[in-house]
GROMACS .gro file of C-alpha atoms in nm:
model
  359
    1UNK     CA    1   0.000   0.000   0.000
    2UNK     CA    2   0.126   0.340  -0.070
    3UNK     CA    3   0.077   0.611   0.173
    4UNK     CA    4   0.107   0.954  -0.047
    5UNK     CA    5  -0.062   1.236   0.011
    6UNK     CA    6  -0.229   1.267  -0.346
    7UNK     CA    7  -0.392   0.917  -0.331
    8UNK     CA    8  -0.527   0.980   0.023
    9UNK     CA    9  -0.625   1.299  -0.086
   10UNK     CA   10  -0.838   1.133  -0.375
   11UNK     CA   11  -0.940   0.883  -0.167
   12UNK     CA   12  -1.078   1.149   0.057
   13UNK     CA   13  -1.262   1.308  -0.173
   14UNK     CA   14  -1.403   1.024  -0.318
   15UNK     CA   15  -1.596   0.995   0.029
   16UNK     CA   16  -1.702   1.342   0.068
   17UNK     CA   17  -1.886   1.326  -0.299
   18UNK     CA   18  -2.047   1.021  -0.186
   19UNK     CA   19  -2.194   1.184   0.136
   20UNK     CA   20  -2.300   1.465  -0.093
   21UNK     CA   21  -2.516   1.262  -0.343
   22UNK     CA   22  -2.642   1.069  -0.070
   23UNK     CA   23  -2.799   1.356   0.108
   24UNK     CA   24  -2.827   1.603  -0.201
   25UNK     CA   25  -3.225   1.500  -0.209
   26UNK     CA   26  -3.210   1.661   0.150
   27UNK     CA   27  -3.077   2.004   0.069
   28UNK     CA   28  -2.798   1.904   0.263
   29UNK     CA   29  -2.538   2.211   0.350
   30UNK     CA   30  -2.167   2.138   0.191
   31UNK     CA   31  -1.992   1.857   0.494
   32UNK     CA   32  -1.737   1.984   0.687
   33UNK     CA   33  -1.458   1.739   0.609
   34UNK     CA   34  -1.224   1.605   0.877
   35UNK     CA   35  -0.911   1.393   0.748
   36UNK     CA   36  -0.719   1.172   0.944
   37UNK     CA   37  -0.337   1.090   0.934
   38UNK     CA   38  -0.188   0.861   0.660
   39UNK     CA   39  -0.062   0.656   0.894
   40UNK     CA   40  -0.027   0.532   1.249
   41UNK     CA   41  -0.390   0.611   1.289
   42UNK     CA   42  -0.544   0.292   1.446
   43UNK     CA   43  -0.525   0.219   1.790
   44UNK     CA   44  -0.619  -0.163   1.775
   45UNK     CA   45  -0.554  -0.450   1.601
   46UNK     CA   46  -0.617  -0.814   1.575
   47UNK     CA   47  -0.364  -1.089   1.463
   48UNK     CA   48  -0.396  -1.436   1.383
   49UNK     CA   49  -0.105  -1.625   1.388
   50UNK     CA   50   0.048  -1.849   1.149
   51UNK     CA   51   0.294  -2.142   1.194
   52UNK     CA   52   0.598  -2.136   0.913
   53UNK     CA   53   0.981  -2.216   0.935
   54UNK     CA   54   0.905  -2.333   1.275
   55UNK     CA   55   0.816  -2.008   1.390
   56UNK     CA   56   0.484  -1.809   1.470
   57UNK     CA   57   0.437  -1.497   1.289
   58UNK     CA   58   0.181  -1.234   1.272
   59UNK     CA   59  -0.102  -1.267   1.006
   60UNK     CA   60  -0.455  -1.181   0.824
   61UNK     CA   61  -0.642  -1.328   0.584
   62UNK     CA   62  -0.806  -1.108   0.281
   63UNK     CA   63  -1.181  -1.110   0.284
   64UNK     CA   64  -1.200  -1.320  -0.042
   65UNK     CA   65  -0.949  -1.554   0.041
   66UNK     CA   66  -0.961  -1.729   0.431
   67UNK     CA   67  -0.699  -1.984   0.370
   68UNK     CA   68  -0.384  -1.816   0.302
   69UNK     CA   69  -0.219  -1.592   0.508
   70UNK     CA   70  -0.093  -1.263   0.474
   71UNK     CA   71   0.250  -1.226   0.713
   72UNK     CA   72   0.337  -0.917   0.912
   73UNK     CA   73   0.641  -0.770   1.045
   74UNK     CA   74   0.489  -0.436   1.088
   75UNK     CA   75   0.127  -0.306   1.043
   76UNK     CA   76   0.147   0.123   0.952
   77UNK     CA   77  -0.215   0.187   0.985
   78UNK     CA   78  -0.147   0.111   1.349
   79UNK     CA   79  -0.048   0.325   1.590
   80UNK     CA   80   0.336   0.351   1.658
   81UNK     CA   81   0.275   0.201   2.011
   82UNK     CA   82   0.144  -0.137   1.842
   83UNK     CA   83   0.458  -0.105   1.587
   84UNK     CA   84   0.650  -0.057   1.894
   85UNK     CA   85   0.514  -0.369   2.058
   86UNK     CA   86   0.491  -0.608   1.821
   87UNK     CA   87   0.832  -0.715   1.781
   88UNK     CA   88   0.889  -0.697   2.142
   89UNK     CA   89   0.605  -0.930   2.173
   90UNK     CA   90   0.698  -1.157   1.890
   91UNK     CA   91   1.047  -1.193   2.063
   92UNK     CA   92   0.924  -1.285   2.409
   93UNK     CA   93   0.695  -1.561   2.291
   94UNK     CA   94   1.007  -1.724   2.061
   95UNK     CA   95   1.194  -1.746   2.405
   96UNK     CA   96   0.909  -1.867   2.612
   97UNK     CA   97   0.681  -2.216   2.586
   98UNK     CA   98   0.517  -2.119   2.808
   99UNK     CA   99   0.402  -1.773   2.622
  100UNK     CA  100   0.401  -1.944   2.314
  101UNK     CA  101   0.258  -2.328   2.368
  102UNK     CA  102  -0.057  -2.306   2.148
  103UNK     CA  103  -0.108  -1.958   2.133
  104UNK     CA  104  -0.343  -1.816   1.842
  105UNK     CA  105  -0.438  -1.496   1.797
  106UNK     CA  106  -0.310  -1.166   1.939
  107UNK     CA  107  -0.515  -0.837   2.054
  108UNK     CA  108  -0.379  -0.524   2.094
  109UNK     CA  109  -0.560  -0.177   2.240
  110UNK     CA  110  -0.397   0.167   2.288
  111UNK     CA  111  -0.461   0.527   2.324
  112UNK     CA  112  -0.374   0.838   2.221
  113UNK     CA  113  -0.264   0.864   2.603
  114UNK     CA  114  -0.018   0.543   2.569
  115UNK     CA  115  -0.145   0.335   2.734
  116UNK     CA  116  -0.172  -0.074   2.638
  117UNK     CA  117  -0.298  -0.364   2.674
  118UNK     CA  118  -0.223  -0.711   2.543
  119UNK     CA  119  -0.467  -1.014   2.447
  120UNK     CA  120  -0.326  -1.322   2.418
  121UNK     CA  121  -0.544  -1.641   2.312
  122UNK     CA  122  -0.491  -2.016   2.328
  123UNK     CA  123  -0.633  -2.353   2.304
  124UNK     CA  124  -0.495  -2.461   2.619
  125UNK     CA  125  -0.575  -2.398   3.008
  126UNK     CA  126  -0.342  -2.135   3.135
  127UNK     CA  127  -0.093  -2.261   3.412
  128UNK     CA  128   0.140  -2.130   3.663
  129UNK     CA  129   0.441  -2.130   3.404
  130UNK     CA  130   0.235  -1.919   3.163
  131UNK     CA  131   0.163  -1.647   3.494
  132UNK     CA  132   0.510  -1.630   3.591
  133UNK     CA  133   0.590  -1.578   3.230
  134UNK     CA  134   0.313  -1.324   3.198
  135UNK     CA  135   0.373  -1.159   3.443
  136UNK     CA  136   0.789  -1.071   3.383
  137UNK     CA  137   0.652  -0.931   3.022
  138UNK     CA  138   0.343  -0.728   3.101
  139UNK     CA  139   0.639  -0.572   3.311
  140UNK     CA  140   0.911  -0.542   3.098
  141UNK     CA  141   0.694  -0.398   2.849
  142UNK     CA  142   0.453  -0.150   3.067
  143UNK     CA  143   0.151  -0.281   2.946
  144UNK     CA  144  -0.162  -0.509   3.088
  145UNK     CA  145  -0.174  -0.842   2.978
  146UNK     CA  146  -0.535  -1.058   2.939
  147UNK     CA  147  -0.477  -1.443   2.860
  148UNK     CA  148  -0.789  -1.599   2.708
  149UNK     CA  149  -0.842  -1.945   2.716
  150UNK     CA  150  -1.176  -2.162   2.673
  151UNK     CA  151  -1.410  -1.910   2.793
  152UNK     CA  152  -1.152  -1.852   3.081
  153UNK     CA  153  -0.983  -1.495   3.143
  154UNK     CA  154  -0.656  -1.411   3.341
  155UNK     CA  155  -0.574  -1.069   3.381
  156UNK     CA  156  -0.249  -0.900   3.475
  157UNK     CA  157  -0.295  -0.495   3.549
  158UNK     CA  158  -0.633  -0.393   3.448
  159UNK     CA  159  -0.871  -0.545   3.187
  160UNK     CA  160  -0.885  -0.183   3.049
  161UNK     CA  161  -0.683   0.093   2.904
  162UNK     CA  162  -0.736   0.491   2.982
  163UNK     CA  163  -0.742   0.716   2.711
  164UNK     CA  164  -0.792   1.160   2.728
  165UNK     CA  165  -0.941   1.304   2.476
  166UNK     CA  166  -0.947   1.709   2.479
  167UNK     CA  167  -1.304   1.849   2.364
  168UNK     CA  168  -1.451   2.222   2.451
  169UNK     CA  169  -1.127   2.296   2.630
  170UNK     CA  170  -1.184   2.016   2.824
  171UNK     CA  171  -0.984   1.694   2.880
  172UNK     CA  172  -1.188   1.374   2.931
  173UNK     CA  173  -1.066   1.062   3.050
  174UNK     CA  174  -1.211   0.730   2.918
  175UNK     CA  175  -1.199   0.323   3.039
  176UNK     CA  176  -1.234   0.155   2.728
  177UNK     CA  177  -1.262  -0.213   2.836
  178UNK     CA  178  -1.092  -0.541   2.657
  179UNK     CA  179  -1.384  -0.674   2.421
  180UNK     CA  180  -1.575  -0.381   2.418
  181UNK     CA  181  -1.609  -0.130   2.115
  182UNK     CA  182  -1.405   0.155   2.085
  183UNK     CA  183  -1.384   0.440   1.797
  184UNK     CA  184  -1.062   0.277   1.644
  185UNK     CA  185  -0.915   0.595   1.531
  186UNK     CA  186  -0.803   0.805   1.832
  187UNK     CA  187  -0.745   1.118   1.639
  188UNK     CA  188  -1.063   1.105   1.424
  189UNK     CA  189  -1.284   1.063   1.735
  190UNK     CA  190  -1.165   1.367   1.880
  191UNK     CA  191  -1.283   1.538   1.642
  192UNK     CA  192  -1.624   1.411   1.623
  193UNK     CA  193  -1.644   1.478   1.935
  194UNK     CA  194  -1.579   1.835   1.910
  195UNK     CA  195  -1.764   1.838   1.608
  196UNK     CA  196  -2.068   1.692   1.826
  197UNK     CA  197  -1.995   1.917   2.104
  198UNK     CA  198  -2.021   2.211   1.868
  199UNK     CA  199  -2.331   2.111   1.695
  200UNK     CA  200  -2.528   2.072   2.031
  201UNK     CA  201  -2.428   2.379   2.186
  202UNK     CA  202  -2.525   2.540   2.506
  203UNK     CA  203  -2.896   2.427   2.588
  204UNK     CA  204  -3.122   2.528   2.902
  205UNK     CA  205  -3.272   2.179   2.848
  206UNK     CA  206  -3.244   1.814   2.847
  207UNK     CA  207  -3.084   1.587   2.612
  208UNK     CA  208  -3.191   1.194   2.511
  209UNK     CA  209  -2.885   0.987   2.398
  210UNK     CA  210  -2.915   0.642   2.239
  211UNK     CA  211  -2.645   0.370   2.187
  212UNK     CA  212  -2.445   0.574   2.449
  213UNK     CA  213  -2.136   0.296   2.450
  214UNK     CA  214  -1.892   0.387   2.688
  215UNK     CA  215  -2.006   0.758   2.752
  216UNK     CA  216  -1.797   0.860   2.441
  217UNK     CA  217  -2.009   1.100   2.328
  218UNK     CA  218  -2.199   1.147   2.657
  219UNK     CA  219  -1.894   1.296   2.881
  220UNK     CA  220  -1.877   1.609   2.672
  221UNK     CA  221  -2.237   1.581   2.586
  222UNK     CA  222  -2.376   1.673   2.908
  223UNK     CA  223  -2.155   1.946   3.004
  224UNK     CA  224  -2.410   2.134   2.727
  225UNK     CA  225  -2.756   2.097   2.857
  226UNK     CA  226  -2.942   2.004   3.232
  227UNK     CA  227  -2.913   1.652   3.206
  228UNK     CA  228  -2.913   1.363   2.995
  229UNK     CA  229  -3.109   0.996   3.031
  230UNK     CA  230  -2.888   0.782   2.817
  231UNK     CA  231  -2.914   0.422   2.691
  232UNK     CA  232  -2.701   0.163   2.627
  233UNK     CA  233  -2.782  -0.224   2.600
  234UNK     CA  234  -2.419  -0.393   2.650
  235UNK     CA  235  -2.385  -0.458   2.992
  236UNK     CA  236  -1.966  -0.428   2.951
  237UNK     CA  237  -2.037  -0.068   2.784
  238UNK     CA  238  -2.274   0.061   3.046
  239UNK     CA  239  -2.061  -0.078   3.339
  240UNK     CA  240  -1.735   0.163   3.182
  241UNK     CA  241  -2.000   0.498   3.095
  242UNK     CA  242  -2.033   0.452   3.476
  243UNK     CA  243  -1.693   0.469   3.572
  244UNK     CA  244  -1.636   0.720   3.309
  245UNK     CA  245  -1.947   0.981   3.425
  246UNK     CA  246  -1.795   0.892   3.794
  247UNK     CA  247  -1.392   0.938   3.699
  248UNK     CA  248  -1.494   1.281   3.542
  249UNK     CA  249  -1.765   1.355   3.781
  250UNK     CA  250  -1.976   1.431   3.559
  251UNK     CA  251  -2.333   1.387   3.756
  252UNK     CA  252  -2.640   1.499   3.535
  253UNK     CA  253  -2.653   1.181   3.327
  254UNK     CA  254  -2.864   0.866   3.456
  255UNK     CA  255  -2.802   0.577   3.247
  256UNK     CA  256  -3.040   0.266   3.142
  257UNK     CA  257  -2.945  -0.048   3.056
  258UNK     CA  258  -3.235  -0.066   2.748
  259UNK     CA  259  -3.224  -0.083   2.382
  260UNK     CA  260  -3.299   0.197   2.163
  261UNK     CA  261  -3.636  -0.020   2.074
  262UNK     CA  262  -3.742  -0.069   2.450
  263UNK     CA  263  -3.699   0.252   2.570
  264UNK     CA  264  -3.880   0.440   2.259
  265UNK     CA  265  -4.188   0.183   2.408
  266UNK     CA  266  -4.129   0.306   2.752
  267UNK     CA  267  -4.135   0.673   2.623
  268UNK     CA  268  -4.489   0.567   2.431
  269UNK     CA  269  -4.611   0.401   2.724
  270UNK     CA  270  -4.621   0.079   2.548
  271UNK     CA  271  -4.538  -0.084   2.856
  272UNK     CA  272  -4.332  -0.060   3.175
  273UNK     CA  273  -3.960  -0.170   3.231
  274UNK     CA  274  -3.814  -0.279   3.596
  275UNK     CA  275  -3.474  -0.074   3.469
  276UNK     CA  276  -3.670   0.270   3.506
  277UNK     CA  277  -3.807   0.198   3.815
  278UNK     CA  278  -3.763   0.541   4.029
  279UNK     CA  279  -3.672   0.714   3.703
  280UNK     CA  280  -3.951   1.005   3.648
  281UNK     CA  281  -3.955   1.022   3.221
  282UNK     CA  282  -4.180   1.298   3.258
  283UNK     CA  283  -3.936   1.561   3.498
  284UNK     CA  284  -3.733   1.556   3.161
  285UNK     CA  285  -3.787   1.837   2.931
  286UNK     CA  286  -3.580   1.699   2.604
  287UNK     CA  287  -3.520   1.999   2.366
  288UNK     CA  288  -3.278   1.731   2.146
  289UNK     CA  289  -3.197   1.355   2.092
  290UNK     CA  290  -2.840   1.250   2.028
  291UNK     CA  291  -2.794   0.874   1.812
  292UNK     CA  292  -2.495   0.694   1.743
  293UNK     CA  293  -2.696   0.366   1.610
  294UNK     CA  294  -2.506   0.055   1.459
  295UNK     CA  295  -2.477   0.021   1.075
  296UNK     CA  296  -2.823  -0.142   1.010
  297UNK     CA  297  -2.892   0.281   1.162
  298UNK     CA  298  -3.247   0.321   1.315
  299UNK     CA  299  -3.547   0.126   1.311
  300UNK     CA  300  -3.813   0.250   1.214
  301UNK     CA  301  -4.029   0.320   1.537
  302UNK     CA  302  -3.712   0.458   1.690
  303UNK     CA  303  -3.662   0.709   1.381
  304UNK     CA  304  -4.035   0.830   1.439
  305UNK     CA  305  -3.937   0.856   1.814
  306UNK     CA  306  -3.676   1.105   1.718
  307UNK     CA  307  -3.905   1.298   1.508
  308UNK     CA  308  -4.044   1.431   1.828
  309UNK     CA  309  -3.747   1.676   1.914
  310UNK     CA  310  -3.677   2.000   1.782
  311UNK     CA  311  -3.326   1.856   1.746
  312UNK     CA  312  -3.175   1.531   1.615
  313UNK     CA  313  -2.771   1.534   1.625
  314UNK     CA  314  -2.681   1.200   1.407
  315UNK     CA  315  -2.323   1.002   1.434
  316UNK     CA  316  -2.342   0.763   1.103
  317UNK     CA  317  -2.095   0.471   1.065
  318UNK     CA  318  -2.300   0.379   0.716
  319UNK     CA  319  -2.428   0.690   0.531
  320UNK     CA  320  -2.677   0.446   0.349
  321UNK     CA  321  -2.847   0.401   0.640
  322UNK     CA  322  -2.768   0.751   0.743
  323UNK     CA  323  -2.977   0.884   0.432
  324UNK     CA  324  -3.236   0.660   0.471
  325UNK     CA  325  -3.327   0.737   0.822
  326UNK     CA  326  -3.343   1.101   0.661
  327UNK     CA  327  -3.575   0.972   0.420
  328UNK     CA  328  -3.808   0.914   0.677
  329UNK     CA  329  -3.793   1.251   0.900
  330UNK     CA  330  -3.729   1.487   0.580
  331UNK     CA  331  -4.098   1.638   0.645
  332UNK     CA  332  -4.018   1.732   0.979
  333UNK     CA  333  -3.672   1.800   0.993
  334UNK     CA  334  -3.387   1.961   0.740
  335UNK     CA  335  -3.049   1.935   0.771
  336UNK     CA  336  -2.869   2.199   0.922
  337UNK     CA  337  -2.520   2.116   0.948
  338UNK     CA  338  -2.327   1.827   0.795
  339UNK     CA  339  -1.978   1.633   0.857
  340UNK     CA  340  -1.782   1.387   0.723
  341UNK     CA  341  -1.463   1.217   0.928
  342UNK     CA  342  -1.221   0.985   0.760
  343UNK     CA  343  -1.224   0.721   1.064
  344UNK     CA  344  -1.155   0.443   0.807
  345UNK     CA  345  -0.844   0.596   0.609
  346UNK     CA  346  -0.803   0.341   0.314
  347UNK     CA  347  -1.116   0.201   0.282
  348UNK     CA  348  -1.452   0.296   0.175
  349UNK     CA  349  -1.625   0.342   0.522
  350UNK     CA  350  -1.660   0.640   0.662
  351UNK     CA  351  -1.828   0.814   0.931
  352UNK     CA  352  -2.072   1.111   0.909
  353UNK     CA  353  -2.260   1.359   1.125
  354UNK     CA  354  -2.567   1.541   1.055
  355UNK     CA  355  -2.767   1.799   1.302
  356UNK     CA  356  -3.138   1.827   1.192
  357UNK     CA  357  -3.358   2.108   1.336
  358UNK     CA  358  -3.733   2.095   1.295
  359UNK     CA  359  -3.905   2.277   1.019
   0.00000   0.00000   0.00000
């Protein structure tokens, strides 16, 4: 792969005419465009590894092609911390059995912050040879390690890393836990963020957030308006938006473990749910909803549940979806700011933001 400036730069734009068409029908503003770096953007990565000249080396498959491997020395799109680690890690399992003994696949997370942490996976049980072993390199290379084995986890340090992102003048500080999802470029997120942050702006009211995560968006979020009910259905997810509301207290968010579907029937009295009990849906006075839905975007009922707020602030991962959920609130609501952010350098995908304002 070549990394020059001209080709991302085509690349880029590429995207950005997509978005346009896509939400031309819309009378969509021009998108602000946010780039990312060429390289060293992506702050985790999954390896397989692969068995050759007696050794085990780093590898990934193409999409079209499962069975033969693809072997790394060094991965650029990752960040320099993962460059910086996986030779280091490579060594230590060539000089340890116990490291190495049927190990599989390799995880790695990091932050813009530095911090890391190591998953290591095997078909075997995990013994005291492989903790003392463990242990030595999650020292001598300053990072937590997590051995997986047969639905079994070990975990030496913490089964998290802490990243601090800087957004309205503001640093934030964020557990992003093994397993659980994470905006993969550091750099790119920040800017959303701001993006998001600028979008809302200062508000006298109350704001709804769906998919919530981690609190990514919800941290800076709230610091703009009374308070915020957000949802989340991942138990992992909501358990780290609670350390990260309580690490940065930030205190006017109460958080329910419901999916975007449940809670738009709990908001239509459709029925009752044991997770709001002592939660008062009518003290809030929601002046705008905030949605960060997967790529399948919103469902139906939960798009018509957003059509109830003078304002709908819209984090895309797909802007098919994206421009489809417009579709259907276009006769309420117009576009009145647009994004795009290059989270996915190299690749088609993209992310996009939208803020729609009732007619």
């Amino acid at each position: 792969m070549t990394f020059d400036a001209a080709s991302y730069a085509l690349q880029l734009q590429e995207k950005v005419t997509r978005l346009r068409d896509l939400l031309a029908p819309f009378d969509a503003p021009e998108p602000q465009v946010f780039d990312s770096p060429l390289q060293n953007f992506r702050l985790r990565a999954e390896f397989r590894l692969w068995r050759e000249d007696g050794q085990r080396h780093y590898a990934m498959f193409s999409q079209d092609d499962k069975r033969t491997p693809i072997l790394i020395e060094e991965f650029p799109i990752a960040s320099l911390r993962i460059n910086q680690l996986m030779p280091q890690l490579k060594a230590a399992w060539q000089d340890s059995a116990a490291l190495s003994h049927k190990l599989f696949q390799v995880e790695f997370l990091t932050t813009l912050a530095g911090d890391a942490m190591i998953t290591l996976c095997y078909h075997r049980p995990l013994d005291e040879h492989w903790h003392t072993a463990a242990n030595k390199l999650a020292a001598d290379l300053n990072v937590s390690i997590i051995g997986r084995s047969k639905g079994k986890r070990d975990v030496i340090g913490h089964d998290y890393v802490v990243e601090k992102l800087a957004v309205g003048g503001r640093t934030f500080s964020y557990r992003q836990p093994e397993g659980a999802f994470t905006q993969p470029n550091g750099t790119v997120n920040q800017k959303m963020l701001n993006w998001a942050y600028d979008a809302l702006g200062d508000r006298s009211d109350d704001l709804l957030e769906l998919y919530c995560g981690n609190g990514n968006f919800t941290l800076p979020l709230a610091t703009r308006v009374r308070k915020v009910l957000a949802t989340e259905i991942s138990k992992t997810s909501v358990n780290a938006a609670l350390s990260n509301l309580d690490e940065n207290a930030v205190d006017n968010v109460t958080l329910v473990r419901l999916s975007a579907e449940e809670l738009t029937e709990a908001l239509n009295e459709v029925r009752p749910f044991r997770r709001l009990h002592g939660i008062d849906l009518k003290s809030y006075e929601f002046g705008s909803v905030f949605v960060d839905p997967p790529r399948a975007g919103m469902d139906p009922d939960t798009c018509e549940l957003t059509r109830r707020f003078e304002n709908i602030l819209y984090i895309s991962c797909n802007p098919e979806t994206l421009a489809a959920n417009i579709a259907q609130l276009h006769d309420t609501h117009r576009i009145t700011r647009c994004a795009m952010f290059d989270q996915f350098p190299w690749t088609h995908h993209m992310e996009s933001g939208v803020l729609l304002t009732r007619r």
